XYZ file of N, CA and C in Angstrom:
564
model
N 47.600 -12.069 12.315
C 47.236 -10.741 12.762
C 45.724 -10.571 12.602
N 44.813 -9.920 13.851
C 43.478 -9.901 13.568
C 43.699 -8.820 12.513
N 41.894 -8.682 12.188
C 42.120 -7.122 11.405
C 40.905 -6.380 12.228
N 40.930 -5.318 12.026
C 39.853 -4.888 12.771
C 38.809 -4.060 12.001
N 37.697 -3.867 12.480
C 36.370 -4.051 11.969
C 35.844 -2.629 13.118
N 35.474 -1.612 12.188
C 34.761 -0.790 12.646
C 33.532 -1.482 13.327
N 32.959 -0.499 14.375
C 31.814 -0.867 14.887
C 30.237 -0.699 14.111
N 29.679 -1.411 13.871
C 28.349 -1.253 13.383
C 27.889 -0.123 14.086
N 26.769 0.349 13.382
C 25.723 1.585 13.576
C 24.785 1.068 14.347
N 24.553 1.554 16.008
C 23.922 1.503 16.841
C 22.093 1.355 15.766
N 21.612 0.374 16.383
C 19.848 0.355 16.112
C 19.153 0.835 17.511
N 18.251 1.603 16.714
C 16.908 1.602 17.741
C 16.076 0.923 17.325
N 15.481 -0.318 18.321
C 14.650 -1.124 17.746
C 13.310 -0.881 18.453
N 12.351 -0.191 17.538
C 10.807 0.344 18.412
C 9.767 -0.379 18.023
N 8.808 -0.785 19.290
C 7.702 -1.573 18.961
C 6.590 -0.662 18.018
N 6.180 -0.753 17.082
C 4.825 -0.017 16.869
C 3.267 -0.846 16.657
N 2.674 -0.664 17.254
C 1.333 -1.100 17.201
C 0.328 -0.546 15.988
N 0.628 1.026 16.305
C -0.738 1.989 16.016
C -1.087 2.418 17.019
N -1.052 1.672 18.065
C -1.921 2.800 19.564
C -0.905 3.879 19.996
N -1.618 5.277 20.076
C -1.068 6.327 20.823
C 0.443 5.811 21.537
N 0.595 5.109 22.416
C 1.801 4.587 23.284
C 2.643 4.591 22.125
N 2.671 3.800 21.191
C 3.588 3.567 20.345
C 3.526 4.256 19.171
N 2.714 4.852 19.096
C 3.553 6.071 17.903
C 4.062 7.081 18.691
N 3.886 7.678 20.081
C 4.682 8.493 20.613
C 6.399 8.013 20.794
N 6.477 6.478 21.257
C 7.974 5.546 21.038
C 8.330 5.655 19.960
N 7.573 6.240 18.842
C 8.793 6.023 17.229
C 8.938 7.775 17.258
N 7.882 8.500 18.000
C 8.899 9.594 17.764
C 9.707 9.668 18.854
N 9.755 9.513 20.040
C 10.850 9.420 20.621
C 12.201 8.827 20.202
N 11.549 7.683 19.529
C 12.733 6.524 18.989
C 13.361 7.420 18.077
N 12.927 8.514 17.183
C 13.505 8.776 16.287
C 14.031 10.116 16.536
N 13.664 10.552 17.263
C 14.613 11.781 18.349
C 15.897 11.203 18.375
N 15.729 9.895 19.239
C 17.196 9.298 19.951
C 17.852 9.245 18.835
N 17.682 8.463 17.624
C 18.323 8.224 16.202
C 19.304 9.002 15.713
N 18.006 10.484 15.470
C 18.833 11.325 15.045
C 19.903 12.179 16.021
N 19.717 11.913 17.315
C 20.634 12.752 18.191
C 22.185 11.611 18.092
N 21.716 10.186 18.096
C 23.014 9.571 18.539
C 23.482 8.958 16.863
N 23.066 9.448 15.982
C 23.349 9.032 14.615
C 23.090 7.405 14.392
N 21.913 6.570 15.004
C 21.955 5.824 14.655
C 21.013 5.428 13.314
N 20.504 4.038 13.475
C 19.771 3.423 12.718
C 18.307 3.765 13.543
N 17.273 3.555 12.345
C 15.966 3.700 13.508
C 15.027 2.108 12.973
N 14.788 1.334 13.453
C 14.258 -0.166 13.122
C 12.461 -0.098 13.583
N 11.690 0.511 13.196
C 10.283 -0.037 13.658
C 9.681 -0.922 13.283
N 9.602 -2.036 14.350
C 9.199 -3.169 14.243
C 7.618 -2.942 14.877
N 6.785 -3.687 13.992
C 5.238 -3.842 14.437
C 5.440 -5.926 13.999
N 5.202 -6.520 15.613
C 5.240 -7.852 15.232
C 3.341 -8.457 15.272
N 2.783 -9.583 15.147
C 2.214 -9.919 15.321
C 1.639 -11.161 15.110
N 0.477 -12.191 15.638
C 0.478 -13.253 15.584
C -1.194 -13.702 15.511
N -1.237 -14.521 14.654
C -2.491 -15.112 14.265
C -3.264 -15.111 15.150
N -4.770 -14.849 15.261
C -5.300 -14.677 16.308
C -5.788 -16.143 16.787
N -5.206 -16.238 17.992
C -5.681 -17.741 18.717
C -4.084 -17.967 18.880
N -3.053 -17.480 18.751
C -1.841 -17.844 18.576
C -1.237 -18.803 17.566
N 0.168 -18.725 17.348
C 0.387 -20.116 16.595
C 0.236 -21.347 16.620
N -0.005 -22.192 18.015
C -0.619 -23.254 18.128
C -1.966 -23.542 17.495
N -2.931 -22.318 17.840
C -4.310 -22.567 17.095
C -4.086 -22.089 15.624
N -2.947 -21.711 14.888
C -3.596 -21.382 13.657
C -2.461 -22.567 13.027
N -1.691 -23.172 13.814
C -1.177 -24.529 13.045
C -2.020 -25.680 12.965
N -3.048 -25.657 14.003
C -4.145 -27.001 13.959
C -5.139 -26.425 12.800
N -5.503 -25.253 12.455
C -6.856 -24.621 11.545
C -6.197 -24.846 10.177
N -6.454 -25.508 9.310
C -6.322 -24.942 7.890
C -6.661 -24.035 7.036
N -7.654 -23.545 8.228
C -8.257 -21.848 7.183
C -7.265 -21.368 7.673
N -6.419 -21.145 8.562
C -5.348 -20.094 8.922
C -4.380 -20.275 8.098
N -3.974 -21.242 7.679
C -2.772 -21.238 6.588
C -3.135 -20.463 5.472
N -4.979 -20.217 5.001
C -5.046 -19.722 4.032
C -4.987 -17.947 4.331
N -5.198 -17.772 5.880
C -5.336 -16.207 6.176
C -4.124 -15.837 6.331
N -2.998 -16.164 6.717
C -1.978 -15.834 7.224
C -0.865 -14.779 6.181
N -1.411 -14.641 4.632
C -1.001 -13.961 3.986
C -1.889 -12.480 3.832
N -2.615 -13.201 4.732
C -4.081 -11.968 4.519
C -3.822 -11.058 6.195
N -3.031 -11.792 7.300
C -2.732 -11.252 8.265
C -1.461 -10.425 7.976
N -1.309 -10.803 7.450
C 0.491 -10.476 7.239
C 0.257 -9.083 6.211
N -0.643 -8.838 5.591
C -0.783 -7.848 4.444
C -1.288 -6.685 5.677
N -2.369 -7.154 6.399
C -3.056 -6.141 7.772
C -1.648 -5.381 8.593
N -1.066 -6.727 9.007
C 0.338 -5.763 9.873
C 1.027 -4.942 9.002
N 1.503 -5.169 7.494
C 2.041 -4.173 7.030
C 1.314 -3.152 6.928
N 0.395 -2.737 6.272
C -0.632 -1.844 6.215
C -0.925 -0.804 7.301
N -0.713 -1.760 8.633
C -0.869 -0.934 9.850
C 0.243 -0.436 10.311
N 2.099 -0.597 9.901
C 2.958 -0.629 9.957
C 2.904 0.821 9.684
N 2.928 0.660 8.119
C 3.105 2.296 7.216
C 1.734 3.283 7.432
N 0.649 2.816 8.466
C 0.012 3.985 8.610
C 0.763 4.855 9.627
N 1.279 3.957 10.345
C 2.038 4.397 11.754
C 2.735 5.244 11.491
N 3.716 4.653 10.451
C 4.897 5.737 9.748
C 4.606 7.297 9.220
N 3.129 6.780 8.399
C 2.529 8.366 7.785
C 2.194 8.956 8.849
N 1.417 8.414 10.443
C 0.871 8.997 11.147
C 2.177 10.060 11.636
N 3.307 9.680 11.498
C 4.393 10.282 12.664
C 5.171 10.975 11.487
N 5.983 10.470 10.115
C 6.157 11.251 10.235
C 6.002 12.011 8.876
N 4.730 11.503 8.245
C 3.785 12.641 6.868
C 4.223 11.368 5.961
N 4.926 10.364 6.202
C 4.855 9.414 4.824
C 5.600 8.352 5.359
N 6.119 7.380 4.168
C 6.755 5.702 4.713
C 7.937 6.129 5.018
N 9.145 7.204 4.817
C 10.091 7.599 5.076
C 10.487 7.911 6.247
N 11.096 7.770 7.351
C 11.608 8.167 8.343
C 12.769 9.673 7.970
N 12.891 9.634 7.251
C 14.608 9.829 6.987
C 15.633 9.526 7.718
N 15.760 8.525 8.272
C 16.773 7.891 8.956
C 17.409 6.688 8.266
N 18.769 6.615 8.905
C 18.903 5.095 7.961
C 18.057 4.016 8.858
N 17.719 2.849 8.238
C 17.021 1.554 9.176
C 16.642 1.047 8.296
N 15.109 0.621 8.765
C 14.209 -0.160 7.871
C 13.309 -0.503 8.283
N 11.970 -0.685 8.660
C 10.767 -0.984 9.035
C 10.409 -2.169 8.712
N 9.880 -3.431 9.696
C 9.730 -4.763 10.001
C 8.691 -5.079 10.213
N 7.980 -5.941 9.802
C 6.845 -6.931 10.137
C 7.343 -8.215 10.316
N 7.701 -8.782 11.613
C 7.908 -9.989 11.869
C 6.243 -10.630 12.699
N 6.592 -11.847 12.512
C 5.447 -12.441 12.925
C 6.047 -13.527 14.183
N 5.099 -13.155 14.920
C 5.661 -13.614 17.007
C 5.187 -12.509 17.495
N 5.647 -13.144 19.122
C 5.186 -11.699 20.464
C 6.092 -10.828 19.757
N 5.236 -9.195 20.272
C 6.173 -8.035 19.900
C 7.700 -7.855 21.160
N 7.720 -8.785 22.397
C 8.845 -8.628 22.895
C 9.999 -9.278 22.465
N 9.594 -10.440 22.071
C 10.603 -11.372 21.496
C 11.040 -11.074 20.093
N 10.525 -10.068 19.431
C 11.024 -10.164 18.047
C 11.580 -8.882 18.180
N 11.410 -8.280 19.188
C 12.191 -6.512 19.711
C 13.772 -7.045 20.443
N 14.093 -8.406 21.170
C 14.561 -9.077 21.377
C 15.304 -9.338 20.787
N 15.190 -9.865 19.637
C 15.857 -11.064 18.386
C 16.611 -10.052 17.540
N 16.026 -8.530 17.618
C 16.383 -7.699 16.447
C 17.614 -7.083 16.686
N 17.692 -6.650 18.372
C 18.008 -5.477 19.108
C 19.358 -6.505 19.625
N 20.136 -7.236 19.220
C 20.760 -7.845 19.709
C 22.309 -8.013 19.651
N 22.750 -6.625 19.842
C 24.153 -6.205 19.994
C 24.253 -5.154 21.349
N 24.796 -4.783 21.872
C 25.139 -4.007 22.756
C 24.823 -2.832 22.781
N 25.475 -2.150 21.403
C 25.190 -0.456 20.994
C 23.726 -0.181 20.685
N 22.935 -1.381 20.114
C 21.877 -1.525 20.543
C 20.995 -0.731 21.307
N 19.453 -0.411 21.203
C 18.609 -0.042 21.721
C 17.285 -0.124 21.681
N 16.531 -1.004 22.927
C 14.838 -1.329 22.686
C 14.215 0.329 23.486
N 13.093 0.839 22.337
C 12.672 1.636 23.057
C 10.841 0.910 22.408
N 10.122 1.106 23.654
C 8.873 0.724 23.968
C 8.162 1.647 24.816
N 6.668 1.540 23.997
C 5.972 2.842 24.833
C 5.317 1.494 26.174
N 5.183 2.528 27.081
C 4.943 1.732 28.745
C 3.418 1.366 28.512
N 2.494 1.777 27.806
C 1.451 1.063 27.842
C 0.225 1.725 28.812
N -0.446 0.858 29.281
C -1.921 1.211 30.418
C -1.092 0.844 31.188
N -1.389 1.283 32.922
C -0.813 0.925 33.824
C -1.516 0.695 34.953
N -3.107 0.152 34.629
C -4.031 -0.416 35.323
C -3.735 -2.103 35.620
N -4.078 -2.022 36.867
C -3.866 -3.771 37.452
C -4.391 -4.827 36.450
N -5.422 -4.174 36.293
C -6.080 -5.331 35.332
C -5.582 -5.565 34.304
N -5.511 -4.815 33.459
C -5.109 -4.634 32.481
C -3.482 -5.360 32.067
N -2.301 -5.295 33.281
C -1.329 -5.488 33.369
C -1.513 -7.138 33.589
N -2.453 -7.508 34.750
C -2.992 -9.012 34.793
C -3.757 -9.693 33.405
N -3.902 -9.316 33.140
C -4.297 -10.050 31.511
C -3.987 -9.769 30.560
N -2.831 -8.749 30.196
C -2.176 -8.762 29.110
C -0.830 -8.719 29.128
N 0.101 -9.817 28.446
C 1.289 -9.301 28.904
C 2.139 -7.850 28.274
N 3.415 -7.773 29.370
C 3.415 -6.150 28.931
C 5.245 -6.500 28.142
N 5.398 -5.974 26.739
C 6.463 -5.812 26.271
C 7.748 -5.910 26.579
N 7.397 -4.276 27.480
C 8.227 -3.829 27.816
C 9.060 -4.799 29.037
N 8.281 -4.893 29.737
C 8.680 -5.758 31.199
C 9.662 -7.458 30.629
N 9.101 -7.566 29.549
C 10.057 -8.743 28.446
C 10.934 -8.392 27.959
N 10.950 -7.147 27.366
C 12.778 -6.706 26.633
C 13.786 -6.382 28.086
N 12.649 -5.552 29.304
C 14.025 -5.287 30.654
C 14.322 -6.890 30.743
N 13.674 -7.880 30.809
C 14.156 -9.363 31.387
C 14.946 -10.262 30.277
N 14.730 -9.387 29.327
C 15.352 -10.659 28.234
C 16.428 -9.936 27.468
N 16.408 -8.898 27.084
C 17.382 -8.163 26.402
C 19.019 -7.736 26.812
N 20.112 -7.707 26.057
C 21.155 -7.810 26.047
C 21.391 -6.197 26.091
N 20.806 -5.171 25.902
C 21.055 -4.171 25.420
C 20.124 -3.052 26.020
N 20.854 -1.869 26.411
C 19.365 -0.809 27.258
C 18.356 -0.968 26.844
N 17.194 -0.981 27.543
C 15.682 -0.492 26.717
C 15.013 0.558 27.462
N 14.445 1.706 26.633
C 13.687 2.973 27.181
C 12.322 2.876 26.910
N 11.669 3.172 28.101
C 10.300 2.867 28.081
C 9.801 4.441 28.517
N 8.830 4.434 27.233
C 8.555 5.792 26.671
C 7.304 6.045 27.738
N 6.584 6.720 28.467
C 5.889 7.111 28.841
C 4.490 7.850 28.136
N 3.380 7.560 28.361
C 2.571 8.178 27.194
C 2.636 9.251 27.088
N 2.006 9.562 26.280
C 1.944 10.962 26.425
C 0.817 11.669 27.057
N 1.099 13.071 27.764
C 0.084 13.791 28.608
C -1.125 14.236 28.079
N -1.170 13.831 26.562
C -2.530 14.281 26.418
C -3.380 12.936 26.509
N -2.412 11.914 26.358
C -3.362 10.542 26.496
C -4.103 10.209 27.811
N -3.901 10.592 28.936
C -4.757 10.790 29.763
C -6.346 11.776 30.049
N -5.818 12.821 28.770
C -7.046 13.826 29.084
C -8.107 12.781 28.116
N -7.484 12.365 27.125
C -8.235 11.702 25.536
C -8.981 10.351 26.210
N -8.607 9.777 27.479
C -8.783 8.587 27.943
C -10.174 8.947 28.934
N -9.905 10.302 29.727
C -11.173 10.828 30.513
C -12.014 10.977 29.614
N -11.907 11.979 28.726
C -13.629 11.883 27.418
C -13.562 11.210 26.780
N -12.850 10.168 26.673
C -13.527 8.474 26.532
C -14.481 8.553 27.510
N -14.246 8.061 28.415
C -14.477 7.454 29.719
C -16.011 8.431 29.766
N -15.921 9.274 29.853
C -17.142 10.459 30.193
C -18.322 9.802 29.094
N -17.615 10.075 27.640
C -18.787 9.200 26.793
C -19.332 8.415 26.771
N -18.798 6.869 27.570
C -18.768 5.980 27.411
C -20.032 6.051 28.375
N -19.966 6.501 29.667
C -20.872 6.754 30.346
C -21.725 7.074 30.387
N -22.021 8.798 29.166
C -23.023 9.482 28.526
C -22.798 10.408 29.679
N -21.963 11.191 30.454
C -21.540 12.028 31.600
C -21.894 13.290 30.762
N -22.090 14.681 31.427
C -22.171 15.794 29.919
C -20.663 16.500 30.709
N -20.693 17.184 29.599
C -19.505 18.280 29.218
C -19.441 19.017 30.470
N -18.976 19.480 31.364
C -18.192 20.188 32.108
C -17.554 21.718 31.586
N -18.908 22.540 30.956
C -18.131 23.705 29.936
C -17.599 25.360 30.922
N -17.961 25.010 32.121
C -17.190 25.656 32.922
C -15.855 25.338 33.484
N -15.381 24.470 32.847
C -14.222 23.827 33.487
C -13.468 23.834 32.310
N -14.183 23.849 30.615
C -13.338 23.833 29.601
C -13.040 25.835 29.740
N -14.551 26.449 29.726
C -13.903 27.884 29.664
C -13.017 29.078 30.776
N -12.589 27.802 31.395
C -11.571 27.874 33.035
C -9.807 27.911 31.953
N -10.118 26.757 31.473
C -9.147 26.089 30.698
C -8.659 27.269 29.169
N -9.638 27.637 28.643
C -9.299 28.329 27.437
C -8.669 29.423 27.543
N -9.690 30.749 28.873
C -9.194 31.768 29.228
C -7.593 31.384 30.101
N -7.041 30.351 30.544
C -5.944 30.430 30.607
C -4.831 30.512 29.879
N -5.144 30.240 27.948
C -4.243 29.975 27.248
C -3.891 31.299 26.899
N -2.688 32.366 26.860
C -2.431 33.095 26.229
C -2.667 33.388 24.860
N -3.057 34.982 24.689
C -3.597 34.938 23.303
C -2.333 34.851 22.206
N -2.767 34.560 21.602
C -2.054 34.197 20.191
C -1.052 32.826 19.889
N -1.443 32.305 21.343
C -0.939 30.864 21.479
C -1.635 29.515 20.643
């Protein structure tokens, strides 16, 4: 006679970097969590710079690689304080530093059905898409299990123009900000 075996607790498995894209995916990720009672998994992966081929030929890399590995955690739990005031989620899960591409180890983690990869979508400039590969576009092709691809967020476009304006040395536009202010309702 089989016996039977409740179903495991659905994971959300979220990439985090630190960039805007992906701390908006762990709060999304952790929206979904708490709405569908799952697990919440933020994974921040990363890999020696030059890749693992170049840091298996270097012998100084064998000596950094505990010194890389201390950086990703570090940048892990700022992520966490950034979103949500400390290392705690309050969710059940657990927060990951694996070392590899961040698709393949979102991949490796996320690998049951009930399962879930959520990934922020990134820049969505040609170039940008041509020389870097994109995550997300690796968990839709490789993954066993839905993946939601978070969209940035709308202020990351305004934050990306005054970049862009600075970068240039462009000036301020303060008829266009006090266009903008007198529209906000008072006490808003």
């Amino acid at each position: 006679m089989s016996e039977f075996h409740l179903p495991s607790t659905a994971r959300l498995a979220v990439g985090v970097s630190g960039s805007p894209g992906s701390l908006t995916a762990l709060v999304r990720a952790a929206e979904e969590a708490r709405r569908r009672g799952a697990e919440l998994w933020p994974v921040l992966a990363w890999e020696p710079p030059g890749g693992d081929l170049a840091a298996r030929r270097s012998p100084a890399a064998a000596v950094m690689v505990p010194q890389w590995e201390r950086m990703a955690r570090e940048r892990l739990l700022k992520a966490l304080r950034d979103v949500f005031g400390g290392t705690d989620s309050g969710l059940p899960g657990e927060a990951l530093v694996a070392r590899g591409a961040p698709g393949r180890a979102l991949v490796q983690l996320a690998d049951r059905e009930s399962d879930v990869i959520v990934v922020g979508t990134g820049r969505q400039g040609r170039l940008h898409r041509a020389l870097w590969p994109s995550v997300g576009r690796y968990c839709l092709a490789h993954a066993g299990c839905p993946v939601l691809a978070v969209p940035p967020s709308p202020l990351q476009a305004a934050l990306d123009a005054v970049h862009r304006r600075n970068l240039l040395r462009l000036r301020l536009d303060t008829g266009r900000l006090e266009r903008e202010v007198d529209t906000v309702p008072p006490g808003a």
